[in-house]
């Protein structure tokens, strides 16, 4: 069986370092809000080249806290609208509705699966306060058009960077910046299966805004800046010391691992030749190994006969997943949106299939998968 993602093998690469790090935490007797979290926050901020990094409990909380902070700061209020891609994972929407804000769903670009920036302006109203961009599957979602829209309408741009840590956006002047530093704030997930994965749930918020950073930090600690003094009605959303210690080890290998993913993506794109299969698209003349705007968290193909393809690969002992089978507006959690129709989103959800890509999949396994898909 070729596993979709072999987490045991991924973590085994750094087992000694991880065990030393966790032992250090256990022996310290200090398990929350300690040196390990502080050090990881510093190292993450330095890696990204951003002013503030705040460690939180998970990726959903990262987005929830950003929006909650903007409400506390008076920039947003309940009922305000947030533009968000219709084909994202449900967490992007949950963060909005949890804060009693209104998600305004916009179809993606069929080539990149990221938010179609050309559709944004017609959805902007007097109640619009922010755009959530999702760097889906690991590919950067950013443009000068997006920046100019935000300036024109005085909107915040919030990055959902759960899947694209380490990816770069390069502007027309040739200046490159990492995702998580492009907008006003960003939410990260370090769920175990991410490119930078913890041994449980963990997340972070990044920003260059001092007030936002201080407010997010307090909100995630029961609304408290000083012990037993509570300025806000906050949450309990703190990364624990063990997860921070593990992430600090794995952060050192992130760029190397992302590059290995690019190598695998290039192998797939160069060698899969089947008219039934739509491969990922990058608008670049460079080799995929040189395209730093994608870190290939997922390698997602499309097939009109997706379910039969998945069954075929399962029978051939290749594990695949669907990211995601049901779009947010068709979920039971959002029944009031079930009547809505987003043609591109719905087509994507009906056709996408994620095939194995990770730092521990071998070239031989990649060749097997390519051969099987070509024979389908």
Short mmCIF file of C-alpha atoms in Angstrom, two decimals:
data_model
loop_
_atom_site.label_atom_id
_atom_site.label_comp_id
_atom_site.label_asym_id
_atom_site.label_seq_id
_atom_site.Cartn_x
_atom_site.Cartn_y
_atom_site.Cartn_z
CA UNK A 1 0.00 0.00 0.00
CA UNK A 2 1.27 3.46 -0.91
CA UNK A 3 -0.03 5.63 1.91
CA UNK A 4 -1.45 9.06 1.17
CA UNK A 5 0.71 10.51 3.93
CA UNK A 6 2.99 8.43 6.16
CA UNK A 7 3.28 10.64 9.26
CA UNK A 8 5.17 7.99 11.19
CA UNK A 9 7.88 7.90 8.52
CA UNK A 10 7.96 11.71 8.24
CA UNK A 11 8.53 12.19 11.97
CA UNK A 12 10.97 9.27 12.16
CA UNK A 13 13.43 11.34 10.11
CA UNK A 14 13.86 13.68 13.07
CA UNK A 15 12.99 11.25 15.85
CA UNK A 16 16.07 11.86 17.99
CA UNK A 17 15.73 15.64 17.84
CA UNK A 18 11.99 15.47 18.55
CA UNK A 19 12.49 13.10 21.49
CA UNK A 20 15.19 15.37 22.93
CA UNK A 21 12.93 18.39 22.54
CA UNK A 22 9.93 16.75 24.21
CA UNK A 23 12.10 15.35 27.01
CA UNK A 24 13.42 18.85 27.62
CA UNK A 25 9.86 20.08 28.07
CA UNK A 26 8.87 17.21 30.36
CA UNK A 27 11.96 17.70 32.52
CA UNK A 28 11.41 21.47 32.73
CA UNK A 29 8.11 21.14 34.60
CA UNK A 30 6.74 24.09 32.57
CA UNK A 31 4.11 23.15 30.00
CA UNK A 32 2.28 26.33 28.92
CA UNK A 33 3.37 29.88 28.06
CA UNK A 34 7.04 29.13 28.54
CA UNK A 35 10.39 29.31 26.80
CA UNK A 36 9.58 26.79 24.05
CA UNK A 37 6.60 28.79 22.80
CA UNK A 38 8.54 32.03 23.05
CA UNK A 39 11.43 30.56 21.07
CA UNK A 40 9.19 29.12 18.38
CA UNK A 41 7.39 32.44 17.99
CA UNK A 42 10.74 34.22 17.52
CA UNK A 43 12.03 31.63 15.07
CA UNK A 44 8.81 31.57 13.05
CA UNK A 45 8.76 35.39 12.83
CA UNK A 46 12.41 35.38 11.73
CA UNK A 47 11.77 32.67 9.13
CA UNK A 48 8.85 34.59 7.66
CA UNK A 49 10.40 38.06 8.15
CA UNK A 50 7.34 39.36 9.99
CA UNK A 51 7.16 41.49 13.13
CA UNK A 52 4.78 39.43 15.27
CA UNK A 53 4.11 35.70 15.57
CA UNK A 54 1.56 34.54 18.15
CA UNK A 55 1.29 30.81 18.84
CA UNK A 56 -2.30 29.56 19.27
CA UNK A 57 -4.11 26.26 19.66
CA UNK A 58 -4.99 25.56 16.01
CA UNK A 59 -5.55 27.06 12.59
CA UNK A 60 -9.26 27.71 13.03
CA UNK A 61 -8.57 29.65 16.22
CA UNK A 62 -5.90 31.68 14.42
CA UNK A 63 -8.53 32.99 11.99
CA UNK A 64 -11.19 33.35 14.70
CA UNK A 65 -8.84 35.43 16.82
CA UNK A 66 -7.85 37.76 13.98
CA UNK A 67 -11.47 38.59 13.24
CA UNK A 68 -12.36 38.84 16.93
CA UNK A 69 -9.44 41.23 17.43
CA UNK A 70 -10.62 43.47 14.59
CA UNK A 71 -14.05 43.61 16.24
CA UNK A 72 -12.51 44.54 19.61
CA UNK A 73 -10.41 47.19 17.86
CA UNK A 74 -13.56 48.72 16.35
CA UNK A 75 -12.67 48.00 12.74
CA UNK A 76 -15.50 45.46 12.33
CA UNK A 77 -18.84 44.84 13.97
CA UNK A 78 -21.36 42.02 13.93
CA UNK A 79 -23.13 41.70 10.60
CA UNK A 80 -20.23 43.06 8.55
CA UNK A 81 -19.28 41.14 5.41
CA UNK A 82 -16.11 39.18 4.71
CA UNK A 83 -15.32 38.03 1.16
CA UNK A 84 -14.02 34.45 1.07
CA UNK A 85 -13.52 31.78 -1.63
CA UNK A 86 -16.48 29.43 -2.00
CA UNK A 87 -14.29 26.32 -2.42
CA UNK A 88 -12.22 26.62 0.75
CA UNK A 89 -12.13 24.22 3.68
CA UNK A 90 -15.00 24.96 6.05
CA UNK A 91 -12.69 26.42 8.75
CA UNK A 92 -12.29 29.62 6.71
CA UNK A 93 -16.07 30.10 6.87
CA UNK A 94 -16.47 28.94 10.48
CA UNK A 95 -14.07 31.65 11.66
CA UNK A 96 -16.28 34.28 10.02
CA UNK A 97 -19.67 33.04 11.25
CA UNK A 98 -18.34 32.31 14.74
CA UNK A 99 -17.73 36.06 15.04
CA UNK A 100 -21.26 36.83 13.80
CA UNK A 101 -19.89 38.21 10.55
CA UNK A 102 -21.36 37.39 7.13
CA UNK A 103 -19.35 35.30 4.65
CA UNK A 104 -19.70 36.45 1.05
CA UNK A 105 -18.69 33.51 -1.11
CA UNK A 106 -16.86 34.04 -4.41
CA UNK A 107 -16.01 31.40 -7.00
CA UNK A 108 -12.35 30.48 -7.59
CA UNK A 109 -10.25 30.61 -10.73
CA UNK A 110 -10.59 27.21 -12.43
CA UNK A 111 -6.87 27.20 -13.33
CA UNK A 112 -5.45 27.78 -9.83
CA UNK A 113 -8.44 26.88 -7.59
CA UNK A 114 -7.64 30.09 -5.68
CA UNK A 115 -9.97 33.07 -5.27
CA UNK A 116 -10.74 34.70 -8.63
CA UNK A 117 -9.66 38.28 -7.92
CA UNK A 118 -11.50 39.55 -11.00
CA UNK A 119 -14.82 38.65 -9.32
CA UNK A 120 -14.19 40.39 -6.01
CA UNK A 121 -15.15 43.99 -6.75
CA UNK A 122 -18.76 43.26 -7.73
CA UNK A 123 -19.29 41.63 -4.31
CA UNK A 124 -18.05 44.61 -2.31
CA UNK A 125 -20.72 46.58 -0.43
CA UNK A 126 -20.75 49.25 2.28
CA UNK A 127 -20.65 46.39 4.84
CA UNK A 128 -17.55 44.69 3.39
CA UNK A 129 -14.61 44.91 5.79
CA UNK A 130 -12.14 42.25 4.70
CA UNK A 131 -11.08 39.70 2.10
CA UNK A 132 -9.91 36.29 3.26
CA UNK A 133 -7.49 34.82 0.73
CA UNK A 134 -6.75 31.11 0.98
CA UNK A 135 -3.46 29.88 -0.45
CA UNK A 136 -5.17 26.63 -1.39
CA UNK A 137 -3.20 23.39 -1.78
CA UNK A 138 0.02 25.37 -1.20
CA UNK A 139 -0.18 27.88 -4.08
CA UNK A 140 0.05 31.62 -3.44
CA UNK A 141 -3.15 33.61 -3.94
CA UNK A 142 -2.05 37.23 -4.39
CA UNK A 143 -1.96 39.97 -7.01
CA UNK A 144 -1.54 43.69 -7.50
CA UNK A 145 -5.25 43.80 -8.36
CA UNK A 146 -6.05 42.38 -4.92
CA UNK A 147 -3.84 44.96 -3.21
CA UNK A 148 -5.38 47.85 -5.13
CA UNK A 149 -8.93 46.70 -4.31
CA UNK A 150 -8.06 46.58 -0.62
CA UNK A 151 -6.63 50.11 -0.78
CA UNK A 152 -9.53 51.48 -2.83
CA UNK A 153 -12.21 50.18 -0.44
CA UNK A 154 -10.13 50.32 2.80
CA UNK A 155 -10.39 46.57 3.34
CA UNK A 156 -8.23 44.29 5.45
CA UNK A 157 -6.68 41.28 3.72
CA UNK A 158 -6.46 38.19 5.93
CA UNK A 159 -4.44 35.23 4.70
CA UNK A 160 -5.56 31.70 5.45
CA UNK A 161 -2.07 30.26 5.24
CA UNK A 162 -2.90 26.81 6.60
CA UNK A 163 -1.50 25.09 3.50
CA UNK A 164 1.25 27.30 2.06
CA UNK A 165 3.91 27.99 4.68
CA UNK A 166 7.20 28.73 2.93
CA UNK A 167 5.70 29.83 -0.39
CA UNK A 168 6.80 33.14 -1.94
CA UNK A 169 5.00 35.89 -3.84
CA UNK A 170 7.21 37.98 -6.14
CA UNK A 171 5.95 41.42 -7.19
CA UNK A 172 6.62 43.23 -10.47
CA UNK A 173 9.72 44.86 -8.95
CA UNK A 174 11.11 41.39 -8.26
CA UNK A 175 10.70 41.67 -4.49
CA UNK A 176 9.78 38.31 -2.90
CA UNK A 177 7.83 37.91 0.34
CA UNK A 178 6.56 34.78 2.04
CA UNK A 179 2.90 33.97 2.51
CA UNK A 180 1.85 34.99 5.99
CA UNK A 181 3.43 38.42 5.50
CA UNK A 182 1.50 39.64 2.45
CA UNK A 183 -1.75 40.82 4.06
CA UNK A 184 -2.71 42.60 7.27
CA UNK A 185 -2.70 39.33 9.21
CA UNK A 186 -2.43 35.61 8.58
CA UNK A 187 -3.60 32.40 10.24
CA UNK A 188 -1.47 29.24 10.17
CA UNK A 189 -2.34 25.63 10.92
CA UNK A 190 0.25 23.13 12.14
CA UNK A 191 -2.10 20.14 12.03
CA UNK A 192 0.10 17.00 11.81
CA UNK A 193 -0.44 16.55 8.06
CA UNK A 194 0.68 20.07 7.10
CA UNK A 195 4.05 20.83 5.52
CA UNK A 196 5.07 22.04 8.99
CA UNK A 197 3.15 19.68 11.24
CA UNK A 198 2.98 19.32 15.02
CA UNK A 199 2.22 16.12 16.94
CA UNK A 200 -1.30 17.39 17.56
CA UNK A 201 -3.23 20.58 16.96
CA UNK A 202 -1.38 23.89 16.84
CA UNK A 203 -1.55 27.18 14.95
CA UNK A 204 -0.25 30.74 14.78
CA UNK A 205 -1.19 34.30 13.86
CA UNK A 206 1.30 36.59 12.12
CA UNK A 207 1.08 40.34 11.55
CA UNK A 208 3.12 43.54 11.38
CA UNK A 209 0.37 45.42 13.26
CA UNK A 210 1.35 46.01 16.91
CA UNK A 211 -2.19 46.65 18.17
CA UNK A 212 -3.60 43.63 16.39
CA UNK A 213 -0.81 41.40 17.73
CA UNK A 214 -1.35 42.56 21.33
CA UNK A 215 -5.12 42.11 21.03
CA UNK A 216 -4.83 38.62 19.49
CA UNK A 217 -2.37 37.55 22.18
CA UNK A 218 -4.70 38.72 24.95
CA UNK A 219 -7.83 37.24 23.34
CA UNK A 220 -6.18 33.82 23.09
CA UNK A 221 -5.34 33.93 26.80
CA UNK A 222 -8.83 34.44 28.24
CA UNK A 223 -8.79 38.09 27.14
CA UNK A 224 -5.99 38.79 29.60
CA UNK A 225 -2.82 40.84 29.18
CA UNK A 226 -2.01 40.56 32.87
CA UNK A 227 -2.90 37.55 35.02
CA UNK A 228 -6.41 37.74 36.49
CA UNK A 229 -7.12 41.02 34.70
CA UNK A 230 -9.38 40.49 31.69
CA UNK A 231 -9.75 43.30 29.18
CA UNK A 232 -11.74 41.25 26.67
CA UNK A 233 -14.16 38.33 26.60
CA UNK A 234 -11.48 36.02 25.28
CA UNK A 235 -10.83 32.39 24.48
CA UNK A 236 -8.44 29.74 25.73
CA UNK A 237 -6.30 29.18 22.63
CA UNK A 238 -2.68 28.55 23.51
CA UNK A 239 -0.06 26.35 21.91
CA UNK A 240 1.48 24.03 24.49
CA UNK A 241 5.22 23.78 25.10
CA UNK A 242 5.61 20.29 23.60
CA UNK A 243 4.05 21.28 20.27
CA UNK A 244 6.23 24.41 20.13
CA UNK A 245 9.37 22.37 20.81
CA UNK A 246 8.48 19.86 18.08
CA UNK A 247 7.65 22.58 15.56
CA UNK A 248 10.90 24.37 16.31
CA UNK A 249 12.81 21.22 15.35
CA UNK A 250 10.86 20.71 12.13
CA UNK A 251 11.01 24.37 11.07
CA UNK A 252 14.71 23.85 10.34
CA UNK A 253 13.85 21.34 7.60
CA UNK A 254 10.83 23.08 6.07
CA UNK A 255 12.47 24.62 3.00
CA UNK A 256 14.25 21.36 2.17
CA UNK A 257 10.99 19.43 2.49
CA UNK A 258 9.07 21.95 0.39
CA UNK A 259 11.70 21.60 -2.34
CA UNK A 260 11.32 17.81 -2.31
CA UNK A 261 7.58 18.31 -2.83
CA UNK A 262 8.33 20.48 -5.89
CA UNK A 263 10.50 17.71 -7.33
CA UNK A 264 7.66 15.20 -6.95
CA UNK A 265 5.12 17.64 -8.43
CA UNK A 266 7.35 18.10 -11.46
CA UNK A 267 7.64 14.30 -11.90
CA UNK A 268 3.85 14.00 -11.85
CA UNK A 269 3.30 16.89 -14.26
CA UNK A 270 5.94 15.72 -16.73
CA UNK A 271 4.90 12.07 -16.78
CA UNK A 272 1.14 11.84 -16.29
CA UNK A 273 -0.36 11.68 -19.78
CA UNK A 274 -4.03 10.78 -19.70
CA UNK A 275 -6.71 12.85 -21.45
CA UNK A 276 -9.15 12.06 -18.64
CA UNK A 277 -6.92 13.81 -16.10
CA UNK A 278 -6.54 17.56 -15.57
CA UNK A 279 -3.22 18.38 -13.91
CA UNK A 280 -2.47 21.40 -11.69
CA UNK A 281 -1.70 24.59 -13.57
CA UNK A 282 1.05 27.11 -12.79
CA UNK A 283 1.25 30.26 -14.88
CA UNK A 284 5.01 30.11 -15.31
CA UNK A 285 7.56 29.12 -17.92
CA UNK A 286 9.95 27.94 -15.20
CA UNK A 287 10.39 24.33 -14.15
CA UNK A 288 8.14 23.53 -11.20
CA UNK A 289 11.22 22.98 -9.07
CA UNK A 290 12.02 26.68 -9.55
CA UNK A 291 8.48 27.94 -8.87
CA UNK A 292 8.64 29.12 -5.27
CA UNK A 293 5.02 30.31 -5.29
CA UNK A 294 3.83 26.75 -4.64
CA UNK A 295 4.82 24.39 -1.82
CA UNK A 296 2.57 21.52 -2.95
CA UNK A 297 0.86 20.76 0.33
CA UNK A 298 -1.46 18.74 -1.87
CA UNK A 299 -1.16 17.49 -5.44
CA UNK A 300 -4.69 17.73 -6.76
CA UNK A 301 -5.82 16.36 -10.11
CA UNK A 302 -9.29 16.54 -11.64
CA UNK A 303 -11.25 13.80 -13.37
CA UNK A 304 -14.89 13.78 -14.46
CA UNK A 305 -14.97 10.11 -13.43
CA UNK A 306 -13.32 10.88 -10.10
CA UNK A 307 -15.06 8.27 -7.97
CA UNK A 308 -14.19 5.45 -10.37
CA UNK A 309 -10.58 6.70 -10.52
CA UNK A 310 -10.36 6.71 -6.74
CA UNK A 311 -11.83 3.20 -6.53
CA UNK A 312 -9.36 1.99 -9.18
CA UNK A 313 -6.36 3.45 -7.31
CA UNK A 314 -7.60 2.03 -4.00
CA UNK A 315 -7.84 -1.43 -5.59
CA UNK A 316 -4.24 -0.96 -6.80
CA UNK A 317 -3.24 -0.08 -3.22
CA UNK A 318 -2.71 3.65 -3.73
CA UNK A 319 -4.36 5.73 -1.02
CA UNK A 320 -6.01 9.00 -2.16
CA UNK A 321 -8.19 11.66 -0.54
CA UNK A 322 -10.72 14.24 -1.73
CA UNK A 323 -10.08 17.86 -0.73
CA UNK A 324 -13.01 18.45 -0.38
CA UNK A 325 -16.07 16.35 -1.29
CA UNK A 326 -18.74 18.87 -0.18
CA UNK A 327 -18.34 22.66 -0.50
CA UNK A 328 -19.20 24.79 2.57
CA UNK A 329 -22.40 26.21 1.07
CA UNK A 330 -23.80 22.67 0.64
CA UNK A 331 -23.00 21.56 4.21
CA UNK A 332 -25.67 20.96 6.84
CA UNK A 333 -23.96 23.53 9.07
CA UNK A 334 -24.93 26.21 6.53
CA UNK A 335 -28.42 25.10 5.53
CA UNK A 336 -29.41 28.70 4.87
CA UNK A 337 -26.83 28.72 2.04
CA UNK A 338 -27.77 25.35 0.53
CA UNK A 339 -29.82 27.04 -2.21
CA UNK A 340 -26.80 28.97 -3.48
CA UNK A 341 -25.00 27.83 -6.60
CA UNK A 342 -21.33 28.34 -7.47
CA UNK A 343 -20.71 26.48 -10.71
CA UNK A 344 -16.89 26.45 -10.65
CA UNK A 345 -16.77 25.51 -6.97
CA UNK A 346 -19.25 22.67 -7.40
CA UNK A 347 -17.42 21.30 -10.45
CA UNK A 348 -14.13 21.35 -8.53
CA UNK A 349 -15.60 19.52 -5.54
CA UNK A 350 -17.11 16.88 -7.84
CA UNK A 351 -13.88 16.24 -9.77
CA UNK A 352 -10.84 16.76 -7.52
CA UNK A 353 -8.68 13.95 -6.21
CA UNK A 354 -5.51 14.35 -4.14
CA UNK A 355 -2.78 11.82 -4.89
CA UNK A 356 0.18 11.09 -2.59
CA UNK A 357 2.85 13.75 -2.23
CA UNK A 358 5.20 14.02 0.73
CA UNK A 359 8.86 14.13 1.63
CA UNK A 360 8.98 10.39 2.28
CA UNK A 361 7.32 9.04 -0.85
CA UNK A 362 9.98 7.40 -3.03
CA UNK A 363 10.68 7.98 -6.72
CA UNK A 364 9.70 4.34 -7.31
CA UNK A 365 6.31 4.92 -5.67
CA UNK A 366 5.80 8.06 -7.76
CA UNK A 367 6.55 6.00 -10.90
CA UNK A 368 3.98 3.39 -9.84
CA UNK A 369 1.30 6.07 -9.32
CA UNK A 370 2.10 7.71 -12.67
CA UNK A 371 1.88 4.38 -14.47
CA UNK A 372 -1.44 3.51 -12.85
CA UNK A 373 -2.99 6.89 -13.69
CA UNK A 374 -1.78 6.67 -17.28
CA UNK A 375 -3.42 3.25 -17.62
CA UNK A 376 -6.76 4.45 -16.21
#
